[in-house]
Amino acid sequence: MNADAKLNLSGHKGVNPALAERYAGRSACVIGSGFGGMALAIRLQSAGIATTVIESRDKPGGRAYFWEKDGFTFDAGPTVITDPPCLEELWALTGHDISEDVELMKVMPFYRLNWPDGTNFDYSNDEESLNAEIAKLNPADVAGYARFLEYSERVYKEGYLKLGTKPFLDFKSMLKAAPALIKEQAWRSVYGMVSSYVQNEKLREALSFHTLLVGGNPMNTSSIYALIHKLEKDGGVWWARGGTNRLIAGMVRHFERLGGTMRVGDPVVQVHTLGTKATEVETKSGFKQRFDAVASNADIMHSYKDLLSGSARGKQMAKSLGRKSFSPSLFVVHFGLEGTWPGIPHHMILFAKRYKGLLDDIYKNGVVPEDFAIYLHHPTVTDPGMAPEGKSTFYALVPVSHMGKMPLDWDEVAPKLEKMILDELGRRLIPDIHDRIVTKFSYAPTDFKADLNAHMGSAFSLEPVLWQSAWLRGHNRDDVIDNYYLVGAGTHPGAGIPGVVGSAKATAGLMLEDLAVKGAV
């Protein structure tokens, strides 16, 4: 780092002089600018490490990309913001406040759940309203839900607060965590655990679907993921004004405020290594730079198979990852409509007639089901600025098998599936939907693969099952190349905004320890 760069770091509000001295001359590269990558970059830059983020696409965000079309704003990926404190901490590290860059808005209800028979269920953390909703389905399940929430609180403490931001460096670290997880029956599925507390089948679906939002099958995903209910109950569900993309933009703004460097629209093609060290990062444009440490927020398979293709370690890990189970992909229809729809809440889950059978089709059978569950996102009911005046922005998301299970010609399938989804929304919510469409486009598994280097088009990286968790998931620091790190959905603890932000905290802790100048303050 040159002298000007040192002055740039120490001159920014909140950069602790002692930290600046401890990390003087240290540099790091973060490949990818998703939530995990930006959270890691902010933590490193906040400590005085000269950090460069390199993003392959034309704007930051990774899966939190966005499009502007015909006056509408369409978020590409995450739309549910939970646990705001994990984000606020990124600003607080240097004495700033998230409100300087992002306006967070409460969303109520959290979700409206709808079944083909017309049943609606509004899910929120308003205890009185929620108990009334449960009683409509089955009065006896009100007490069962209360017991389930107690269970959710216990696994939240064990799985999220204690372990969510801690790296698992060896198998022993996993064994230390095992007794508490065994006590909470972590081997059981979320659906199985929910079913032990409530009797009504609709309520079982309502309390287990959340794992789908992080790529997990409720029938297989560890019951530890029931912690999501406690997370939402305490922290609520939020929206960033202007879209989730504005949260990314705020993170970028804060990172640059601290002196960080963004390099956008220039894919990394190789991380060069020498022995057990990553030495240099090379991009498609020909840019090359040496760094003391390199962290990848890219797809985990891409991080090894492609970025480390010149090393034996890259080939070895790619082979190992190829034997693992990856989460499904998604098919998403983005559309703008004439009119406003105050009766359609911000988040809806439209369940299909089947639950387990549909999940089997997605996770096991690799077929396009004739029926499907839809997550409907309607941000303009909270934030009208996402569309031109008098119009509304929507996206309808359907989980589908990844390309390894379902190798289809998506150019042929996409228009048909798009029409089926819009037809279903017409039947259940908006009868004249086709007449009201102003603009629309869809995003398929092939797009996840092409735009995000997602292995087999998986939307959430490794499947979140118990045998691919903690030490058995991607490690926050590589076991061989000791200055190559990972952050994001394929890494402990997993997908979702709190998950990848937690992985950034775990990875940052390792990097700060490794990069400290010995003998410095």
Coordinates of C-alpha atoms in Angstrom, one line a residue:
M1 CA 0.0 0.0 0.0
N2 CA 1.4 3.4 -0.8
A3 CA 1.5 6.4 1.6
D4 CA -1.5 8.1 0.0
A5 CA -3.6 4.9 0.6
K6 CA -2.5 4.9 4.2
L7 CA -3.6 8.5 4.7
N8 CA -6.9 7.7 2.9
L9 CA -7.7 4.9 5.4
S10 CA -6.8 6.8 8.6
G11 CA -8.6 9.9 7.5
H12 CA -12.1 8.4 7.4
K13 CA -14.5 8.7 10.3
G14 CA -14.4 5.7 12.7
V15 CA -11.3 4.0 11.4
N16 CA -9.5 3.2 14.7
P17 CA -5.8 4.5 14.5
A18 CA -4.7 1.4 16.5
L19 CA -6.4 -0.9 13.9
A20 CA -4.9 1.1 11.1
E21 CA -1.5 0.5 12.6
R22 CA -2.1 -3.2 13.2
Y23 CA -3.1 -3.7 9.5
A24 CA -0.8 -1.1 7.9
G25 CA 0.3 -2.2 4.5
R26 CA -2.2 -5.1 4.4
S27 CA -4.4 -5.6 1.4
A28 CA -7.3 -7.9 0.5
C29 CA -9.5 -8.8 -2.5
V30 CA -13.1 -9.8 -2.2
I31 CA -14.4 -11.5 -5.4
G32 CA -18.1 -10.8 -5.8
S33 CA -20.3 -8.1 -4.4
G34 CA -23.3 -10.0 -3.0
F35 CA -24.5 -9.4 0.5
G36 CA -21.8 -11.7 1.9
G37 CA -19.1 -10.1 -0.1
M38 CA -20.0 -6.5 0.7
A39 CA -20.4 -7.3 4.4
L40 CA -17.0 -8.9 4.5
A41 CA -15.4 -6.0 2.5
I42 CA -16.9 -3.5 5.0
R43 CA -15.5 -5.4 7.9
L44 CA -12.0 -5.6 6.4
Q45 CA -12.0 -1.9 5.3
S46 CA -13.3 -0.8 8.7
A47 CA -10.2 -2.4 10.3
G48 CA -7.9 -0.5 8.0
I49 CA -7.2 -3.2 5.5
A50 CA -7.0 -1.8 1.9
T51 CA -9.8 -3.8 0.3
T52 CA -10.8 -4.2 -3.3
V53 CA -14.1 -5.7 -4.4
I54 CA -14.1 -7.2 -7.9
E55 CA -17.6 -7.8 -9.5
S56 CA -18.1 -9.5 -12.8
R57 CA -21.5 -8.0 -13.6
D58 CA -22.2 -4.4 -14.7
K59 CA -23.4 -3.4 -11.2
P60 CA -23.0 -4.7 -7.6
G61 CA -25.3 -7.1 -5.9
G62 CA -24.7 -10.6 -7.1
R63 CA -28.1 -12.3 -6.6
A64 CA -29.3 -8.9 -5.3
Y65 CA -29.1 -7.5 -8.8
F66 CA -31.9 -5.3 -10.3
W67 CA -33.4 -4.2 -13.6
E68 CA -35.1 -1.0 -14.5
K69 CA -37.6 -1.5 -17.3
D70 CA -40.4 0.8 -18.7
G71 CA -40.3 2.8 -15.5
F72 CA -40.5 -0.3 -13.2
T73 CA -37.8 -1.5 -10.8
F74 CA -37.4 -5.2 -10.5
D75 CA -35.2 -6.8 -7.8
A76 CA -33.6 -10.0 -9.0
G77 CA -33.1 -11.9 -5.8
P78 CA -33.6 -11.5 -2.0
T79 CA -36.7 -9.5 -1.1
V80 CA -37.1 -10.5 2.6
I81 CA -34.9 -8.6 5.1
T82 CA -34.7 -10.0 8.6
D83 CA -32.5 -9.4 11.6
P84 CA -31.7 -5.7 10.9
P85 CA -29.1 -5.6 13.7
C86 CA -26.7 -7.9 11.7
L87 CA -26.7 -5.2 9.0
E88 CA -26.7 -2.2 11.4
E89 CA -23.5 -3.6 12.9
L90 CA -21.6 -3.0 9.6
W91 CA -22.1 0.7 9.9
A92 CA -21.6 0.8 13.7
L93 CA -18.1 -0.6 13.4
T94 CA -16.9 2.8 12.4
G95 CA -19.4 5.0 14.3
H96 CA -21.9 5.4 11.4
D97 CA -25.6 4.6 11.2
I98 CA -27.3 2.5 8.5
S99 CA -29.9 5.3 8.2
E100 CA -27.3 7.4 6.5
D101 CA -27.5 5.2 3.4
V102 CA -30.6 3.0 3.7
E103 CA -34.3 3.5 4.7
L104 CA -35.7 0.3 6.2
M105 CA -39.5 0.0 6.2
K106 CA -41.6 -2.5 8.2
V107 CA -43.6 -5.0 6.3
M108 CA -46.9 -6.3 7.8
P109 CA -48.2 -8.9 7.6
F110 CA -44.9 -10.7 7.1
Y111 CA -46.6 -13.1 4.6
R112 CA -50.1 -13.9 3.5
L113 CA -50.4 -17.6 2.9
N114 CA -53.1 -18.8 0.5
W115 CA -54.3 -22.3 -0.5
P116 CA -56.3 -23.4 -3.6
D117 CA -59.5 -23.7 -1.5
G118 CA -59.4 -20.0 -0.8
T119 CA -58.1 -20.2 2.7
N120 CA -55.9 -17.2 3.7
F121 CA -53.5 -17.0 6.7
D122 CA -51.7 -13.8 7.7
Y123 CA -48.5 -14.5 9.4
S124 CA -46.9 -11.8 11.6
N125 CA -45.4 -11.3 15.0
D126 CA -48.5 -9.7 16.4
E127 CA -49.3 -12.3 18.9
E128 CA -53.1 -11.6 19.3
S129 CA -53.6 -11.5 15.5
L130 CA -51.5 -14.6 14.9
N131 CA -53.3 -16.6 17.5
A132 CA -56.6 -15.6 15.9
E133 CA -55.3 -16.8 12.5
I134 CA -54.2 -20.1 14.0
A135 CA -57.5 -20.6 15.8
K136 CA -59.3 -20.2 12.5
L137 CA -57.5 -23.3 11.2
N138 CA -57.6 -25.3 14.5
P139 CA -58.2 -23.8 18.0
A140 CA -56.2 -26.7 19.6
D141 CA -53.1 -25.6 17.7
V142 CA -52.8 -22.3 19.5
A143 CA -51.2 -24.0 22.5
G144 CA -49.1 -26.2 20.2
Y145 CA -47.8 -23.1 18.3
A146 CA -46.7 -21.6 21.7
R147 CA -44.7 -24.7 22.4
F148 CA -43.2 -24.7 18.9
L149 CA -42.1 -21.1 19.5
E150 CA -40.3 -22.1 22.7
Y151 CA -38.5 -24.7 20.6
S152 CA -37.7 -22.1 18.0
E153 CA -36.2 -19.9 20.6
R154 CA -33.9 -22.6 21.9
V155 CA -32.5 -23.5 18.5
Y156 CA -32.2 -19.8 17.7
K157 CA -29.9 -19.4 20.7
E158 CA -27.9 -22.6 19.8
G159 CA -27.9 -22.4 16.0
Y160 CA -27.9 -18.7 15.3
L161 CA -26.6 -16.7 18.2
K162 CA -23.8 -19.2 19.3
L163 CA -22.8 -20.7 16.0
G164 CA -24.1 -18.5 13.2
T165 CA -21.0 -16.3 13.1
K166 CA -18.4 -18.8 14.3
P167 CA -16.1 -20.6 11.8
F168 CA -15.8 -24.4 12.0
L169 CA -12.1 -24.9 11.4
D170 CA -12.0 -28.7 12.1
F171 CA -14.1 -31.6 13.0
K172 CA -13.5 -31.2 16.7
S173 CA -15.3 -27.8 16.6
M174 CA -18.3 -29.5 15.2
L175 CA -18.2 -32.2 17.9
K176 CA -18.2 -29.5 20.5
A177 CA -21.5 -28.1 19.1
A178 CA -23.0 -31.5 18.7
P179 CA -24.4 -32.2 22.2
A180 CA -26.6 -29.1 22.2
L181 CA -27.9 -29.8 18.6
I182 CA -28.5 -33.5 19.5
K183 CA -30.5 -32.3 22.6
E184 CA -32.7 -30.3 20.2
Q185 CA -33.1 -33.2 17.8
A186 CA -31.3 -31.6 14.9
W187 CA -31.6 -34.8 12.9
R188 CA -35.3 -34.3 12.5
S189 CA -36.7 -32.3 9.7
V190 CA -38.4 -28.9 10.1
Y191 CA -41.7 -30.4 8.9
G192 CA -41.4 -33.3 11.2
M193 CA -40.7 -31.1 14.2
V194 CA -43.5 -28.7 13.3
S195 CA -45.9 -31.7 13.0
S196 CA -45.0 -32.8 16.5
Y197 CA -46.5 -29.5 17.8
V198 CA -49.4 -28.7 15.6
Q199 CA -52.1 -31.0 14.0
N200 CA -53.6 -28.9 11.2
E201 CA -51.9 -29.7 7.8
K202 CA -52.2 -26.1 6.5
L203 CA -50.5 -24.8 9.7
R204 CA -47.8 -27.4 9.3
E205 CA -47.1 -26.0 5.8
A206 CA -47.3 -22.4 7.2
L207 CA -44.6 -23.1 9.8
S208 CA -42.3 -25.1 7.6
F209 CA -42.2 -23.4 4.2
H210 CA -39.5 -20.9 5.3
T211 CA -36.7 -23.3 4.5
L212 CA -37.6 -23.0 0.8
L213 CA -36.5 -19.3 1.0
V214 CA -32.9 -20.6 1.7
G215 CA -33.0 -23.5 -0.7
G216 CA -34.0 -26.2 1.8
N217 CA -36.7 -29.0 1.5
P218 CA -38.9 -28.7 4.6
M219 CA -39.0 -32.5 4.6
N220 CA -35.2 -32.9 4.8
T221 CA -33.8 -29.7 6.2
S222 CA -32.7 -29.9 9.9
S223 CA -35.1 -28.7 12.5
I224 CA -32.5 -26.2 13.6
Y225 CA -33.9 -24.0 10.8
A226 CA -37.0 -23.5 12.9
L227 CA -34.9 -20.7 14.4
I228 CA -36.2 -18.5 11.5
H229 CA -39.5 -18.1 13.4
K230 CA -37.7 -16.6 16.4
L231 CA -35.6 -14.5 14.2
E232 CA -38.7 -13.0 12.5
K233 CA -40.7 -12.7 15.7
D234 CA -38.0 -10.6 17.4
G235 CA -36.7 -8.7 14.5
G236 CA -39.6 -8.4 12.1
V237 CA -39.6 -8.4 8.3
W238 CA -38.3 -5.3 6.6
W239 CA -38.0 -3.7 3.2
A240 CA -35.4 -1.2 1.9
R241 CA -37.0 1.8 0.2
G242 CA -36.3 1.6 -3.5
G243 CA -35.7 -2.2 -3.4
T244 CA -33.3 -4.6 -1.8
N245 CA -30.8 -3.3 -4.4
R246 CA -30.8 0.0 -2.4
L247 CA -29.5 -1.9 0.6
I248 CA -26.6 -3.2 -1.6
A249 CA -26.1 0.4 -2.9
G250 CA -25.9 1.6 0.7
M251 CA -23.3 -1.0 1.6
V252 CA -21.2 0.0 -1.5
R253 CA -21.5 3.7 -0.5
H254 CA -20.4 3.0 3.0
F255 CA -17.5 0.8 1.8
E256 CA -16.3 3.5 -0.5
R257 CA -16.7 6.1 2.2
L258 CA -14.2 4.1 4.3
G259 CA -11.7 4.1 1.4
G260 CA -12.6 0.8 -0.2
T261 CA -12.2 0.2 -4.0
M262 CA -14.9 -1.2 -6.2
R263 CA -14.0 -2.8 -9.6
V264 CA -17.2 -3.6 -11.5
G265 CA -17.9 -5.3 -14.8
D266 CA -14.6 -7.2 -14.9
P267 CA -14.9 -10.9 -14.1
V268 CA -12.0 -12.6 -12.2
V269 CA -10.6 -15.4 -14.4
Q270 CA -7.9 -16.7 -12.2
V271 CA -6.6 -16.6 -8.6
H272 CA -2.9 -17.4 -9.0
T273 CA -1.2 -19.5 -6.3
L274 CA 2.3 -20.4 -5.3
G275 CA 2.5 -23.4 -2.9
T276 CA -0.1 -22.8 -0.2
K277 CA -0.6 -19.1 -0.9
A278 CA -2.9 -17.2 -3.2
T279 CA -0.7 -14.6 -4.7
E280 CA -2.4 -12.6 -7.4
V281 CA -5.9 -12.0 -8.9
E282 CA -6.3 -11.7 -12.6
T283 CA -9.4 -10.4 -14.4
K284 CA -10.8 -10.7 -17.9
S285 CA -9.7 -7.2 -18.9
G286 CA -6.0 -8.1 -18.0
F287 CA -6.0 -6.4 -14.6
K288 CA -3.6 -8.2 -12.3
Q289 CA -2.9 -7.3 -8.7
R290 CA -1.2 -9.0 -5.7
F291 CA -3.0 -9.2 -2.4
D292 CA -2.2 -10.5 1.0
A293 CA -5.5 -12.3 1.2
V294 CA -8.2 -13.3 -1.3
A295 CA -11.9 -14.1 -0.4
S296 CA -14.4 -15.4 -2.8
N297 CA -18.1 -14.5 -2.6
A298 CA -18.6 -16.3 -5.9
D299 CA -20.5 -19.6 -6.3
I300 CA -18.5 -22.2 -4.3
M301 CA -18.0 -24.6 -7.3
H302 CA -16.9 -21.6 -9.5
S303 CA -14.5 -20.5 -6.6
Y304 CA -12.6 -23.8 -6.9
K305 CA -13.2 -25.3 -10.3
D306 CA -12.6 -22.1 -12.3
L307 CA -10.9 -19.5 -10.2
L308 CA -8.4 -22.0 -8.8
S309 CA -8.2 -24.1 -12.0
G310 CA -4.4 -23.6 -12.1
S311 CA -3.9 -25.3 -8.7
A312 CA -4.2 -28.9 -7.6
R313 CA -6.4 -27.7 -4.7
G314 CA -8.9 -26.3 -7.1
K315 CA -9.3 -29.5 -9.0
Q316 CA -9.4 -31.6 -5.8
M317 CA -12.2 -29.4 -4.3
A318 CA -14.2 -29.3 -7.5
K319 CA -14.2 -33.1 -7.6
S320 CA -15.3 -33.2 -3.9
L321 CA -18.0 -30.6 -4.4
G322 CA -19.3 -32.5 -7.5
R323 CA -20.4 -35.3 -5.1
K324 CA -22.5 -33.0 -2.9
S325 CA -26.2 -32.1 -3.1
F326 CA -27.1 -28.7 -4.4
S327 CA -30.2 -26.7 -3.8
P328 CA -32.9 -26.3 -6.5
S329 CA -33.0 -23.4 -9.0
L330 CA -35.8 -21.0 -9.5
F331 CA -38.0 -19.8 -12.3
V332 CA -39.1 -16.1 -11.8
V333 CA -41.6 -14.1 -13.8
H334 CA -41.1 -10.3 -13.4
F335 CA -44.1 -8.2 -14.5
G336 CA -45.5 -4.7 -14.2
L337 CA -49.3 -4.2 -14.1
E338 CA -51.7 -1.4 -14.8
G339 CA -53.5 -0.4 -11.6
T340 CA -52.7 -0.7 -7.9
W341 CA -53.5 -3.7 -5.7
P342 CA -53.9 -2.7 -2.0
G343 CA -55.6 -6.0 -1.3
I344 CA -52.5 -8.0 -2.2
P345 CA -49.8 -7.8 0.5
H346 CA -46.1 -7.4 0.0
H347 CA -45.3 -11.1 0.4
M348 CA -47.6 -14.0 -0.5
I349 CA -47.1 -17.7 -0.6
L350 CA -49.6 -19.4 -2.8
F351 CA -49.5 -23.1 -1.9
A352 CA -50.3 -25.9 -4.4
K353 CA -52.8 -28.7 -3.7
R354 CA -49.8 -31.0 -2.9
Y355 CA -47.0 -30.3 -0.5
K356 CA -44.7 -33.3 0.0
G357 CA -45.4 -34.6 -3.6
L358 CA -44.5 -31.2 -5.0
L359 CA -41.4 -31.0 -3.0
D360 CA -40.4 -34.5 -4.2
D361 CA -40.8 -33.3 -7.8
I362 CA -38.5 -30.4 -7.1
Y363 CA -35.8 -32.1 -5.0
K364 CA -35.9 -35.7 -6.1
N365 CA -37.8 -36.4 -9.4
G366 CA -36.5 -33.5 -11.5
V367 CA -39.7 -32.8 -13.4
V368 CA -41.6 -29.6 -14.1
P369 CA -44.8 -30.2 -11.9
E370 CA -48.2 -29.5 -13.3
D371 CA -49.0 -27.7 -10.1
F372 CA -46.6 -25.3 -8.2
A373 CA -46.2 -23.2 -5.2
I374 CA -45.7 -19.5 -5.9
Y375 CA -43.9 -16.8 -3.9
L376 CA -45.5 -13.6 -5.0
H377 CA -43.6 -10.4 -4.4
H378 CA -45.6 -7.1 -4.5
P379 CA -43.3 -4.3 -3.3
T380 CA -45.4 -1.4 -4.6
V381 CA -48.0 -2.0 -1.8
T382 CA -45.2 -0.9 0.6
D383 CA -43.1 1.3 -1.7
P384 CA -45.1 2.8 -4.6
G385 CA -41.9 4.3 -6.1
M386 CA -41.0 0.8 -7.5
A387 CA -43.4 1.5 -10.4
P388 CA -44.8 4.4 -12.4
E389 CA -47.8 6.2 -10.8
G390 CA -50.9 4.1 -11.0
K391 CA -49.0 0.9 -11.8
S392 CA -47.6 -2.0 -9.8
T393 CA -44.4 -4.1 -9.7
F394 CA -44.6 -7.9 -9.1
Y395 CA -42.5 -11.0 -9.3
A396 CA -43.7 -14.6 -9.1
L397 CA -41.1 -17.1 -8.1
V398 CA -41.5 -20.9 -8.5
P399 CA -38.8 -23.4 -7.2
V400 CA -37.7 -25.8 -9.9
S401 CA -35.1 -28.6 -10.0
H402 CA -31.5 -27.5 -10.8
M403 CA -30.2 -28.3 -14.2
G404 CA -28.4 -31.4 -13.0
K405 CA -31.7 -33.1 -12.2
M406 CA -33.7 -31.4 -15.0
P407 CA -31.7 -30.7 -18.2
L408 CA -34.4 -28.9 -20.2
D409 CA -34.4 -26.5 -23.2
W410 CA -35.4 -23.5 -21.2
D411 CA -35.8 -21.4 -24.3
E412 CA -38.7 -23.7 -25.1
V413 CA -40.0 -24.3 -21.6
A414 CA -39.8 -20.7 -20.2
P415 CA -42.7 -19.2 -22.2
K416 CA -45.0 -22.1 -21.4
L417 CA -44.2 -22.0 -17.7
E418 CA -44.5 -18.3 -17.6
K419 CA -48.0 -18.5 -19.0
M420 CA -49.0 -21.3 -16.5
I421 CA -47.8 -19.1 -13.6
L422 CA -49.7 -16.0 -14.8
D423 CA -52.8 -18.1 -15.5
E424 CA -52.7 -19.4 -11.9
L425 CA -52.3 -15.9 -10.5
G426 CA -55.3 -14.9 -12.7
R427 CA -57.4 -17.7 -11.3
R428 CA -56.5 -17.0 -7.7
L429 CA -55.9 -13.2 -7.5
I430 CA -56.1 -11.0 -10.6
P431 CA -58.7 -12.3 -13.1
D432 CA -57.7 -9.9 -16.0
I433 CA -53.9 -10.2 -15.3
H434 CA -53.0 -10.8 -19.0
D435 CA -54.9 -7.6 -20.1
R436 CA -53.1 -5.5 -17.4
I437 CA -49.5 -6.5 -18.1
V438 CA -47.4 -3.5 -19.2
T439 CA -44.1 -5.3 -19.2
K440 CA -42.7 -8.7 -18.3
F441 CA -39.7 -11.0 -18.6
S442 CA -38.6 -14.2 -16.9
Y443 CA -35.4 -15.6 -15.4
A444 CA -34.6 -19.3 -15.6
P445 CA -32.0 -21.7 -14.2
T446 CA -29.9 -21.1 -17.3
D447 CA -29.7 -17.4 -16.4
F448 CA -28.5 -18.3 -12.9
K449 CA -25.8 -20.3 -14.5
A450 CA -24.8 -17.8 -17.1
D451 CA -25.0 -14.6 -15.0
L452 CA -23.9 -15.9 -11.6
N453 CA -21.7 -18.9 -12.5
A454 CA -24.1 -20.9 -10.3
H455 CA -23.3 -24.6 -10.4
M456 CA -26.1 -26.4 -12.4
G457 CA -28.2 -23.1 -12.0
S458 CA -28.6 -23.7 -8.3
A459 CA -30.1 -20.6 -6.7
F460 CA -28.9 -21.2 -3.1
S461 CA -25.6 -23.2 -3.5
L462 CA -25.2 -26.3 -1.4
E463 CA -28.5 -27.8 -0.1
P464 CA -28.9 -26.9 3.7
V465 CA -29.1 -30.5 5.1
L466 CA -27.5 -31.6 8.3
W467 CA -24.7 -33.6 6.5
Q468 CA -23.7 -30.4 4.6
S469 CA -23.8 -28.0 7.6
A470 CA -21.1 -26.4 9.8
W471 CA -17.7 -28.1 9.2
L472 CA -19.3 -30.2 6.5
R473 CA -20.2 -27.1 4.5
G474 CA -17.7 -24.8 2.7
H475 CA -15.1 -23.7 5.1
N476 CA -14.6 -20.0 5.8
R477 CA -10.9 -20.5 5.2
D478 CA -9.5 -23.0 2.8
D479 CA -7.7 -25.9 4.5
V480 CA -4.7 -25.9 2.0
I481 CA -4.4 -22.4 0.5
D482 CA -4.2 -20.6 3.8
N483 CA -4.9 -17.1 2.6
Y484 CA -7.9 -18.1 0.4
Y485 CA -11.2 -17.5 2.1
L486 CA -14.9 -18.1 1.3
V487 CA -18.0 -16.1 2.1
G488 CA -21.6 -16.5 1.1
A489 CA -24.3 -19.1 0.6
G490 CA -22.0 -22.1 0.1
T491 CA -20.2 -21.4 3.3
H492 CA -21.2 -21.8 6.9
P493 CA -23.9 -21.0 8.0
G494 CA -25.7 -20.8 4.6
A495 CA -28.0 -18.8 2.4
G496 CA -30.4 -15.9 3.2
I497 CA -29.3 -12.4 4.1
P498 CA -28.7 -13.1 7.8
G499 CA -26.8 -16.3 6.8
V500 CA -24.4 -14.7 4.4
V501 CA -23.9 -11.7 6.6
G502 CA -23.1 -14.1 9.4
S503 CA -20.6 -15.9 7.2
A504 CA -18.9 -12.6 6.5
K505 CA -18.5 -12.0 10.2
A506 CA -17.0 -15.5 10.7
T507 CA -14.6 -15.1 7.7
A508 CA -13.6 -11.5 8.7
G509 CA -12.6 -12.8 12.1
L510 CA -10.2 -15.3 10.5
M511 CA -8.8 -12.8 8.1
L512 CA -8.2 -10.1 10.7
E513 CA -6.4 -12.7 12.9
D514 CA -4.3 -13.9 9.9
L515 CA -3.5 -10.4 8.6
A516 CA -2.5 -8.7 11.8
V517 CA 1.0 -7.3 11.8
K518 CA 2.8 -9.2 14.5
G519 CA 3.9 -7.0 17.3
A520 CA 1.6 -4.1 16.3
V521 CA -0.7 -2.5 18.8

